[in-house]
Amino acid sequence: VGSPRALLMGPPSENEEKEEERSPPSYSEASSSSSSSSKTMVNFKQFLNLSMREKLDTVKQKAKEKRLEMSRKKNEKRSALKEDCPLPNVIRVESTSSSNLPEIWRARRQNLEKCLRNEFVSREKLRETVADGFVPDQPSSVRYDVWSYLLRLVPEDKKERESERIKKRETYEQFVEELASCVRTPDVSVELTYKYENIKSPTKSRATRVAVELKVKKVKDEDADILEQIERDVERLHPSLHFFNDEIEAIPKRMDMTEALFVFAKLNPGLCYVQGMHELLAPLYFVCFNYPDKNGIAKDAKSDSFWMFVELISELRDAYCKELDKTDQGINHLLSEHDILLRKRCPSVATKLIDELNVKPQFYAFRWCVLMFAGEFDFPSILRMFDFLVSWPRGKRDALLRLCSAMVCNVERELMDEHCDFAVAMRTLQNYPACDVNKIIKIACGFPYLASQ
């Protein structure tokens, strides 16, 4: 608590200490200090005349006032920090001291949690909060909540959230029953037929097996190729991850993802299933699976990830349609946009890469766009890239083009090297070197908005 004298007189301020060190006090200062000290002495004499109980109460009161004052200054400092940097679109580490950086992240996390606790979660406000893909990894429910709102799995009003989720899960089950029942049917099944006979007691009966029938799953010819392709792709998904490749636990997960992709293919005959879509579904399914229900069971991960997947590619669905490849809506148009924007955002690299080395975007960016970078990095980095794609305020198409330009700018040093030729450039871009994706996201956020034409 401190001595009674220190509590009554209070600690000297820093300015007072510095003034005392610089020069001796003037006559007026000395007179004012003597008057204040005499006043303090009077207060101290009064304190000495108090009873022991009154002295303890006085000391407690002074200590309480001191704690309140320290708490008030601390709160003022925090509020000033939030006002100065409420939710920056990009955290620029080089312009922020290392001591203040944790406070900025803490303030952003508090704002995100506050936004998710509201009864009405505005998608526009949520996008501003996580504009540069700021979604904490822990707890896992935060990423699920953010993605479920921004990918329109649930409505903005929390009162309607559970009912809408249940409605979508029921709709998904109807789709499966009508279009993909063959996925849930085992390849080979045994059907046993029993004949029940009453015996002495009328309440008892005896069952006698009279037939055994071996049933083989039947799939329509037009669906067999699609289902086989999906199963083959899902089976080799992320071979280094235990989540997707455990000998026992991974089997139902693969069945869930196969079912969701097959339902999407049947509902969208114009797109059907494009090889690589399983890479897009995997992060969504992983996030939904790690958000179990009240009983700790992730029984609805397949339906939730299905609806997220539909929303994720809705803005870029034309890029997956083969018939639109040569139009102004297909994948080639998207790659030409990347070409134009790269020349504006990184002209020196674009000049050497495209004009001198003749490395066209079709040679390296096709995979980036179709897989949304899901095939370029490790799984935690893929989740971060998806955070940015989902949350960027200008939409997923603009976010994808920004990331494409940022990926090229990030390896500018390697591409601008005098020994870099066509082979080196292709190897660098097609087998992208390991790096921190936060740096790529930071570069993408720093680009000014440019129209492609």
GROMACS .gro file of C-alpha atoms in nm, residues 21-434:
model
  414
   21GLU     CA    1   1.766   1.846  -1.153
   22ARG     CA    2   1.806   2.133  -1.399
   23SER     CA    3   1.824   2.443  -1.178
   24PRO     CA    4   1.761   2.558  -0.822
   25PRO     CA    5   1.414   2.698  -0.756
   26SER     CA    6   1.349   3.069  -0.783
   27TYR     CA    7   1.217   3.284  -0.497
   28SER     CA    8   0.853   3.251  -0.614
   29GLU     CA    9   0.892   2.879  -0.665
   30ALA     CA   10   1.051   2.843  -0.326
   31SER     CA   11   0.771   3.038  -0.159
   32SER     CA   12   0.502   2.836  -0.339
   33SER     CA   13   0.676   2.510  -0.255
   34SER     CA   14   0.713   2.615   0.108
   35SER     CA   15   0.343   2.703   0.124
   36SER     CA   16   0.245   2.367  -0.031
   37SER     CA   17   0.481   2.184   0.202
   38SER     CA   18   0.340   2.370   0.503
   39LYS     CA   19  -0.009   2.276   0.385
   40THR     CA   20   0.101   1.914   0.352
   41MET     CA   21   0.251   1.929   0.702
   42VAL     CA   22  -0.080   2.057   0.839
   43ASN     CA   23  -0.260   1.766   0.669
   44PHE     CA   24  -0.003   1.524   0.807
   45LYS     CA   25  -0.040   1.666   1.160
   46GLN     CA   26  -0.415   1.622   1.130
   47PHE     CA   27  -0.353   1.266   1.016
   48LEU     CA   28  -0.139   1.197   1.324
   49ASN     CA   29  -0.417   1.320   1.554
   50LEU     CA   30  -0.663   1.067   1.409
   51SER     CA   31  -0.746   0.742   1.579
   52MET     CA   32  -0.595   0.418   1.453
   53ARG     CA   33  -0.921   0.319   1.283
   54GLU     CA   34  -0.951   0.657   1.111
   55LYS     CA   35  -0.586   0.636   0.998
   56LEU     CA   36  -0.647   0.295   0.836
   57ASP     CA   37  -0.963   0.421   0.664
   58THR     CA   38  -0.775   0.723   0.532
   59VAL     CA   39  -0.490   0.514   0.397
   60LYS     CA   40  -0.736   0.274   0.229
   61GLN     CA   41  -0.924   0.565   0.073
   62LYS     CA   42  -0.604   0.719  -0.066
   63ALA     CA   43  -0.493   0.382  -0.203
   64LYS     CA   44  -0.831   0.333  -0.371
   65GLU     CA   45  -0.812   0.679  -0.530
   66LYS     CA   46  -0.465   0.604  -0.659
   67ARG     CA   47  -0.576   0.274  -0.814
   68LEU     CA   48  -0.875   0.442  -0.978
   69GLU     CA   49  -0.651   0.713  -1.122
   70MET     CA   50  -0.412   0.456  -1.268
   71SER     CA   51  -0.703   0.259  -1.413
   72ARG     CA   52  -0.849   0.574  -1.570
   73LYS     CA   53  -0.520   0.663  -1.739
   74LYS     CA   54  -0.487   0.308  -1.870
   75ASN     CA   55  -0.839   0.314  -2.017
   76GLU     CA   56  -0.773   0.652  -2.179
   77LYS     CA   57  -0.462   0.510  -2.342
   78ARG     CA   58  -0.655   0.210  -2.479
   79SER     CA   59  -0.941   0.422  -2.613
   80ALA     CA   60  -0.694   0.658  -2.781
   81LEU     CA   61  -0.528   0.358  -2.945
   82LYS     CA   62  -0.862   0.228  -3.078
   83GLU     CA   63  -0.956   0.572  -3.215
   84ASP     CA   64  -0.620   0.615  -3.387
   85CYS     CA   65  -0.630   0.268  -3.544
   86PRO     CA   66  -0.982   0.126  -3.521
   87LEU     CA   67  -0.943  -0.142  -3.788
   88PRO     CA   68  -0.672  -0.066  -4.042
   89ASN     CA   69  -0.708  -0.236  -4.379
   90VAL     CA   70  -0.340  -0.324  -4.370
   91ILE     CA   71  -0.111  -0.344  -4.068
   92ARG     CA   72   0.215  -0.192  -4.181
   93VAL     CA   73   0.471  -0.346  -3.953
   94GLU     CA   74   0.758  -0.125  -4.064
   95SER     CA   75   0.573   0.192  -3.958
   96THR     CA   76   0.462   0.057  -3.622
   97SER     CA   77   0.688   0.001  -3.325
   98SER     CA   78   0.709  -0.355  -3.198
   99SER     CA   79   0.577  -0.247  -2.858
  100ASN     CA   80   0.250  -0.115  -3.005
  101LEU     CA   81   0.186  -0.398  -3.252
  102PRO     CA   82   0.034  -0.645  -3.002
  103GLU     CA   83  -0.201  -0.370  -2.883
  104ILE     CA   84  -0.319  -0.313  -3.241
  105TRP     CA   85  -0.387  -0.682  -3.294
  106ARG     CA   86  -0.563  -0.703  -2.959
  107ALA     CA   87  -0.782  -0.405  -3.045
  108ARG     CA   88  -0.871  -0.555  -3.384
  109ARG     CA   89  -0.960  -0.888  -3.225
  110GLN     CA   90  -1.182  -0.716  -2.967
  111ASN     CA   91  -1.362  -0.528  -3.245
  112LEU     CA   92  -1.413  -0.852  -3.439
  113GLU     CA   93  -1.555  -1.033  -3.137
  114LYS     CA   94  -1.779  -0.736  -3.061
  115CYS     CA   95  -1.906  -0.737  -3.420
  116LEU     CA   96  -1.987  -1.111  -3.405
  117ARG     CA   97  -2.171  -1.070  -3.072
  118ASN     CA   98  -2.418  -0.819  -3.211
  119GLU     CA   99  -2.777  -0.929  -3.265
  120PHE     CA  100  -2.752  -0.801  -3.622
  121VAL     CA  101  -2.419  -0.877  -3.790
  122SER     CA  102  -2.377  -0.645  -4.086
  123ARG     CA  103  -2.180  -0.813  -4.364
  124GLU     CA  104  -2.051  -0.475  -4.478
  125LYS     CA  105  -1.922  -0.394  -4.129
  126LEU     CA  106  -1.776  -0.743  -4.093
  127ARG     CA  107  -1.590  -0.708  -4.424
  128GLU     CA  108  -1.440  -0.381  -4.303
  129THR     CA  109  -1.331  -0.552  -3.983
  130VAL     CA  110  -1.150  -0.836  -4.160
  131ALA     CA  111  -1.076  -0.655  -4.488
  132ASP     CA  112  -0.719  -0.781  -4.512
  133GLY     CA  113  -0.807  -1.135  -4.409
  134PHE     CA  114  -0.763  -1.074  -4.035
  135VAL     CA  115  -0.931  -1.386  -3.894
  136PRO     CA  116  -0.775  -1.542  -3.579
  137ASP     CA  117  -0.692  -1.913  -3.600
  138GLN     CA  118  -0.812  -1.975  -3.245
  139PRO     CA  119  -1.075  -2.042  -3.144
  140SER     CA  120  -1.179  -2.222  -3.462
  141SER     CA  121  -1.538  -2.104  -3.420
  142VAL     CA  122  -1.432  -1.747  -3.513
  143ARG     CA  123  -1.332  -1.846  -3.867
  144TYR     CA  124  -1.651  -2.051  -3.907
  145ASP     CA  125  -1.866  -1.757  -3.792
  146VAL     CA  126  -1.689  -1.513  -4.024
  147TRP     CA  127  -1.710  -1.744  -4.327
  148SER     CA  128  -2.071  -1.842  -4.257
  149TYR     CA  129  -2.178  -1.476  -4.260
  150LEU     CA  130  -1.965  -1.362  -4.556
  151LEU     CA  131  -2.046  -1.672  -4.765
  152ARG     CA  132  -2.417  -1.626  -4.687
  153LEU     CA  133  -2.469  -1.954  -4.507
  154VAL     CA  134  -2.667  -1.766  -4.241
  155PRO     CA  135  -2.856  -1.434  -4.248
  156GLU     CA  136  -2.737  -1.117  -4.079
  157ASP     CA  137  -3.008  -1.132  -3.813
  158LYS     CA  138  -2.902  -1.373  -3.538
  159LYS     CA  139  -3.264  -1.456  -3.454
  160GLU     CA  140  -3.307  -1.614  -3.798
  161ARG     CA  141  -2.967  -1.781  -3.804
  162GLU     CA  142  -3.054  -2.123  -3.665
  163SER     CA  143  -3.379  -2.158  -3.859
  164GLU     CA  144  -3.206  -2.065  -4.187
  165ARG     CA  145  -2.926  -2.313  -4.122
  166ILE     CA  146  -3.178  -2.591  -4.052
  167LYS     CA  147  -3.370  -2.502  -4.369
  168LYS     CA  148  -3.057  -2.523  -4.581
  169ARG     CA  149  -2.959  -2.855  -4.429
  170GLU     CA  150  -3.303  -2.997  -4.505
  171THR     CA  151  -3.280  -2.868  -4.862
  172TYR     CA  152  -2.941  -3.034  -4.900
  173GLU     CA  153  -3.082  -3.366  -4.778
  174GLN     CA  154  -3.357  -3.338  -5.041
  175PHE     CA  155  -3.094  -3.281  -5.310
  176VAL     CA  156  -2.905  -3.589  -5.197
  177GLU     CA  157  -3.216  -3.803  -5.191
  178GLU     CA  158  -3.320  -3.696  -5.540
  179LEU     CA  159  -2.984  -3.665  -5.715
  180ALA     CA  160  -2.710  -3.842  -5.523
  181SER     CA  161  -2.857  -4.136  -5.338
  182CYS     CA  162  -2.611  -4.361  -5.520
  183VAL     CA  163  -2.323  -4.198  -5.332
  184ARG     CA  164  -2.458  -4.312  -4.995
  185THR     CA  165  -2.533  -4.662  -5.124
  186PRO     CA  166  -2.243  -4.901  -5.054
  187ASP     CA  167  -2.072  -5.057  -5.354
  188VAL     CA  168  -2.174  -5.406  -5.246
  189SER     CA  169  -2.444  -5.489  -4.992
  190VAL     CA  170  -2.606  -5.806  -4.863
  191GLU     CA  171  -2.983  -5.819  -4.822
  192LEU     CA  172  -3.120  -6.090  -4.595
  193THR     CA  173  -3.484  -6.200  -4.616
  194TYR     CA  174  -3.649  -6.349  -4.307
  195LYS     CA  175  -3.975  -6.535  -4.258
  196TYR     CA  176  -4.141  -6.490  -3.922
  197GLU     CA  177  -4.337  -6.780  -3.773
  198ASN     CA  178  -4.548  -6.771  -3.461
  199ILE     CA  179  -4.459  -7.029  -3.199
  200LYS     CA  180  -4.645  -7.140  -2.885
  201SER     CA  181  -4.676  -6.803  -2.721
  202PRO     CA  182  -4.880  -6.552  -2.926
  203THR     CA  183  -4.646  -6.272  -2.813
  204LYS     CA  184  -4.336  -6.441  -2.950
  205SER     CA  185  -4.222  -6.528  -3.300
  206ARG     CA  186  -3.933  -6.706  -3.464
  207ALA     CA  187  -3.742  -6.570  -3.759
  208THR     CA  188  -3.607  -6.802  -4.023
  209ARG     CA  189  -3.368  -6.676  -4.290
  210VAL     CA  190  -3.505  -6.784  -4.622
  211ALA     CA  191  -3.296  -6.582  -4.875
  212VAL     CA  192  -2.965  -6.402  -4.911
  213GLU     CA  193  -2.923  -6.154  -5.197
  214LEU     CA  194  -2.602  -5.977  -5.297
  215LYS     CA  195  -2.668  -5.626  -5.430
  216VAL     CA  196  -2.421  -5.420  -5.633
  217LYS     CA  197  -2.457  -5.042  -5.647
  218LYS     CA  198  -2.598  -4.924  -5.977
  219VAL     CA  199  -2.494  -4.586  -6.113
  220LYS     CA  200  -2.623  -4.430  -6.432
  221ASP     CA  201  -2.376  -4.429  -6.716
  222GLU     CA  202  -2.369  -4.048  -6.741
  223ASP     CA  203  -2.295  -4.022  -6.367
  224ALA     CA  204  -2.038  -4.298  -6.340
  225ASP     CA  205  -1.754  -4.099  -6.497
  226ILE     CA  206  -1.825  -3.792  -6.284
  227LEU     CA  207  -1.845  -3.992  -5.962
  228GLU     CA  208  -1.529  -4.183  -6.044
  229GLN     CA  209  -1.337  -3.859  -6.112
  230ILE     CA  210  -1.456  -3.700  -5.787
  231GLU     CA  211  -1.370  -4.008  -5.580
  232ARG     CA  212  -1.026  -4.028  -5.737
  233ASP     CA  213  -0.951  -3.658  -5.670
  234VAL     CA  214  -1.084  -3.663  -5.313
  235GLU     CA  215  -0.884  -3.975  -5.230
  236ARG     CA  216  -0.553  -3.805  -5.308
  237LEU     CA  217  -0.643  -3.477  -5.137
  238HIS     CA  218  -0.365  -3.337  -4.913
  239PRO     CA  219  -0.178  -3.666  -4.861
  240SER     CA  220   0.039  -3.521  -4.583
  241LEU     CA  221  -0.256  -3.419  -4.362
  242HIS     CA  222  -0.391  -3.668  -4.109
  243PHE     CA  223  -0.734  -3.501  -4.123
  244PHE     CA  224  -0.790  -3.609  -4.483
  245ASN     CA  225  -0.590  -3.933  -4.494
  246ASP     CA  226  -0.636  -4.123  -4.170
  247GLU     CA  227  -0.710  -4.488  -4.248
  248ILE     CA  228  -1.030  -4.492  -4.041
  249GLU     CA  229  -1.145  -4.137  -3.963
  250ALA     CA  230  -1.087  -4.000  -4.313
  251ILE     CA  231  -1.328  -4.242  -4.486
  252PRO     CA  232  -1.654  -4.068  -4.380
  253LYS     CA  233  -1.495  -3.729  -4.454
  254ARG     CA  234  -1.412  -3.834  -4.807
  255MET     CA  235  -1.766  -3.963  -4.852
  256ASP     CA  236  -1.907  -3.630  -4.733
  257MET     CA  237  -1.694  -3.429  -4.976
  258THR     CA  238  -1.765  -3.669  -5.263
  259GLU     CA  239  -2.136  -3.636  -5.197
  260ALA     CA  240  -2.127  -3.254  -5.184
  261LEU     CA  241  -1.930  -3.227  -5.509
  262PHE     CA  242  -2.155  -3.478  -5.685
  263VAL     CA  243  -2.467  -3.287  -5.577
  264PHE     CA  244  -2.312  -2.965  -5.711
  265ALA     CA  245  -2.231  -3.136  -6.042
  266LYS     CA  246  -2.589  -3.262  -6.080
  267LEU     CA  247  -2.739  -2.923  -5.992
  268ASN     CA  248  -2.510  -2.740  -6.236
  269PRO     CA  249  -2.498  -2.945  -6.557
  270GLY     CA  250  -2.345  -2.649  -6.742
  271LEU     CA  251  -2.042  -2.657  -6.513
  272CYS     CA  252  -2.062  -3.014  -6.390
  273TYR     CA  253  -1.748  -3.108  -6.199
  274VAL     CA  254  -1.416  -2.947  -6.294
  275GLN     CA  255  -1.101  -3.119  -6.178
  276GLY     CA  256  -0.963  -2.919  -5.888
  277MET     CA  257  -1.292  -2.824  -5.727
  278HIS     CA  258  -1.210  -3.068  -5.448
  279GLU     CA  259  -0.920  -2.836  -5.355
  280LEU     CA  260  -1.169  -2.552  -5.305
  281LEU     CA  261  -1.407  -2.760  -5.097
  282ALA     CA  262  -1.136  -2.896  -4.864
  283PRO     CA  263  -1.073  -2.574  -4.660
  284LEU     CA  264  -1.447  -2.511  -4.631
  285TYR     CA  265  -1.516  -2.865  -4.511
  286PHE     CA  266  -1.225  -2.847  -4.266
  287VAL     CA  267  -1.357  -2.526  -4.108
  288CYS     CA  268  -1.714  -2.659  -4.088
  289PHE     CA  269  -1.601  -2.993  -3.946
  290ASN     CA  270  -1.414  -2.816  -3.667
  291TYR     CA  271  -1.733  -2.636  -3.563
  292PRO     CA  272  -1.932  -2.917  -3.397
  293ASP     CA  273  -2.285  -2.891  -3.261
  294LYS     CA  274  -2.383  -2.887  -2.894
  295ASN     CA  275  -2.318  -3.261  -2.868
  296GLY     CA  276  -1.966  -3.224  -3.008
  297ILE     CA  277  -2.055  -3.385  -3.342
  298ALA     CA  278  -1.986  -3.219  -3.678
  299LYS     CA  279  -2.277  -3.393  -3.845
  300ASP     CA  280  -2.367  -3.103  -4.075
  301ALA     CA  281  -2.021  -3.022  -4.210
  302LYS     CA  282  -2.108  -3.157  -4.556
  303SER     CA  283  -2.420  -2.944  -4.601
  304ASP     CA  284  -2.264  -2.629  -4.455
  305SER     CA  285  -1.951  -2.664  -4.669
  306PHE     CA  286  -2.168  -2.733  -4.976
  307TRP     CA  287  -2.354  -2.401  -4.943
  308MET     CA  288  -2.029  -2.216  -4.873
  309PHE     CA  289  -1.876  -2.375  -5.182
  310VAL     CA  290  -2.171  -2.263  -5.398
  311GLU     CA  291  -2.129  -1.903  -5.279
  312LEU     CA  292  -1.750  -1.910  -5.310
  313ILE     CA  293  -1.743  -1.984  -5.682
  314SER     CA  294  -2.065  -1.797  -5.768
  315GLU     CA  295  -1.877  -1.482  -5.873
  316LEU     CA  296  -1.621  -1.681  -6.073
  317ARG     CA  297  -1.838  -1.963  -6.204
  318ASP     CA  298  -1.791  -1.857  -6.567
  319ALA     CA  299  -1.419  -1.929  -6.535
  320TYR     CA  300  -1.504  -2.298  -6.484
  321CYS     CA  301  -1.731  -2.325  -6.789
  322LYS     CA  302  -1.539  -2.465  -7.085
  323GLU     CA  303  -1.786  -2.324  -7.340
  324LEU     CA  304  -1.700  -1.970  -7.224
  325ASP     CA  305  -1.321  -2.004  -7.248
  326LYS     CA  306  -1.296  -1.792  -7.564
  327THR     CA  307  -1.554  -1.532  -7.465
  328ASP     CA  308  -1.523  -1.216  -7.255
  329GLN     CA  309  -1.654  -1.407  -6.951
  330GLY     CA  310  -1.439  -1.720  -6.936
  331ILE     CA  311  -1.102  -1.803  -6.786
  332ASN     CA  312  -0.904  -1.648  -7.074
  333HIS     CA  313  -1.069  -1.313  -7.013
  334LEU     CA  314  -0.980  -1.338  -6.645
  335LEU     CA  315  -0.617  -1.407  -6.736
  336SER     CA  316  -0.611  -1.114  -6.980
  337GLU     CA  317  -0.733  -0.892  -6.695
  338HIS     CA  318  -0.439  -1.015  -6.489
  339ASP     CA  319  -0.208  -0.928  -6.778
  340ILE     CA  320  -0.341  -0.571  -6.799
  341LEU     CA  321  -0.337  -0.511  -6.424
  342LEU     CA  322   0.013  -0.656  -6.384
  343ARG     CA  323   0.147  -0.408  -6.641
  344LYS     CA  324   0.001  -0.123  -6.436
  345ARG     CA  325   0.093  -0.252  -6.091
  346CYS     CA  326   0.441  -0.388  -6.163
  347PRO     CA  327   0.543  -0.256  -6.507
  348SER     CA  328   0.913  -0.349  -6.497
  349VAL     CA  329   0.843  -0.714  -6.410
  350ALA     CA  330   0.556  -0.735  -6.659
  351THR     CA  331   0.773  -0.596  -6.938
  352LYS     CA  332   1.046  -0.854  -6.885
  353LEU     CA  333   0.813  -1.143  -6.808
  354ILE     CA  334   0.561  -1.096  -7.089
  355ASP     CA  335   0.742  -0.898  -7.360
  356GLU     CA  336   1.101  -1.021  -7.329
  357LEU     CA  337   1.065  -1.378  -7.198
  358ASN     CA  338   0.721  -1.440  -7.356
  359VAL     CA  339   0.583  -1.592  -7.033
  360LYS     CA  340   0.210  -1.556  -7.078
  361PRO     CA  341  -0.034  -1.561  -6.782
  362GLN     CA  342  -0.190  -1.876  -6.929
  363PHE     CA  343   0.134  -2.061  -6.850
  364TYR     CA  344   0.128  -2.003  -6.473
  365ALA     CA  345  -0.182  -1.810  -6.356
  366PHE     CA  346  -0.440  -2.056  -6.491
  367ARG     CA  347  -0.379  -2.288  -6.195
  368TRP     CA  348  -0.378  -1.996  -5.952
  369CYS     CA  349  -0.720  -1.874  -6.065
  370VAL     CA  350  -0.895  -2.210  -6.099
  371LEU     CA  351  -0.772  -2.343  -5.762
  372MET     CA  352  -0.772  -2.001  -5.588
  373PHE     CA  353  -0.414  -2.076  -5.477
  374ALA     CA  354  -0.526  -2.389  -5.290
  375GLY     CA  355  -0.256  -2.591  -5.467
  376GLU     CA  356   0.035  -2.354  -5.403
  377PHE     CA  357   0.086  -2.349  -5.025
  378ASP     CA  358   0.055  -2.555  -4.710
  379PHE     CA  359  -0.289  -2.591  -4.554
  380PRO     CA  360  -0.264  -2.317  -4.284
  381SER     CA  361  -0.151  -2.072  -4.553
  382ILE     CA  362  -0.443  -2.178  -4.774
  383LEU     CA  363  -0.683  -2.088  -4.492
  384ARG     CA  364  -0.525  -1.741  -4.472
  385MET     CA  365  -0.561  -1.692  -4.848
  386PHE     CA  366  -0.926  -1.794  -4.825
  387ASP     CA  367  -0.975  -1.547  -4.539
  388PHE     CA  368  -0.869  -1.270  -4.776
  389LEU     CA  369  -1.072  -1.399  -5.073
  390VAL     CA  370  -1.385  -1.425  -4.862
  391SER     CA  371  -1.353  -1.092  -4.683
  392TRP     CA  372  -1.220  -0.849  -4.945
  393PRO     CA  373  -1.483  -0.569  -4.978
  394ARG     CA  374  -1.453  -0.538  -5.359
  395GLY     CA  375  -1.542  -0.901  -5.416
  396LYS     CA  376  -1.371  -1.230  -5.482
  397ARG     CA  377  -1.279  -1.152  -5.844
  398ASP     CA  378  -1.090  -0.836  -5.751
  399ALA     CA  379  -0.926  -1.018  -5.457
  400LEU     CA  380  -0.814  -1.301  -5.687
  401LEU     CA  381  -0.660  -1.059  -5.940
  402ARG     CA  382  -0.484  -0.869  -5.663
  403LEU     CA  383  -0.334  -1.190  -5.529
  404CYS     CA  384  -0.217  -1.289  -5.878
  405SER     CA  385  -0.033  -0.958  -5.917
  406ALA     CA  386   0.105  -0.984  -5.563
  407MET     CA  387   0.235  -1.335  -5.629
  408VAL     CA  388   0.439  -1.204  -5.923
  409CYS     CA  389   0.560  -0.893  -5.739
  410ASN     CA  390   0.666  -1.105  -5.443
  411VAL     CA  391   0.926  -1.284  -5.658
  412GLU     CA  392   1.036  -0.969  -5.841
  413ARG     CA  393   1.395  -1.015  -5.728
  414GLU     CA  394   1.419  -1.363  -5.882
  415LEU     CA  395   1.245  -1.260  -6.203
  416MET     CA  396   1.451  -0.943  -6.256
  417ASP     CA  397   1.782  -1.127  -6.208
  418GLU     CA  398   2.005  -1.104  -6.514
  419HIS     CA  399   2.034  -1.483  -6.527
  420CYS     CA  400   1.658  -1.534  -6.530
  421ASP     CA  401   1.544  -1.682  -6.859
  422PHE     CA  402   1.221  -1.847  -6.973
  423ALA     CA  403   1.296  -2.174  -6.792
  424VAL     CA  404   1.388  -2.005  -6.463
  425ALA     CA  405   1.082  -1.781  -6.474
  426MET     CA  406   0.849  -2.074  -6.542
  427ARG     CA  407   1.007  -2.282  -6.266
  428THR     CA  408   0.974  -1.994  -6.020
  429LEU     CA  409   0.608  -1.926  -6.097
  430GLN     CA  410   0.487  -2.282  -6.144
  431ASN     CA  411   0.676  -2.420  -5.841
  432TYR     CA  412   0.625  -2.119  -5.618
  433PRO     CA  413   0.892  -2.086  -5.345
  434ALA     CA  414   0.787  -2.119  -4.982
   0.00000   0.00000   0.00000
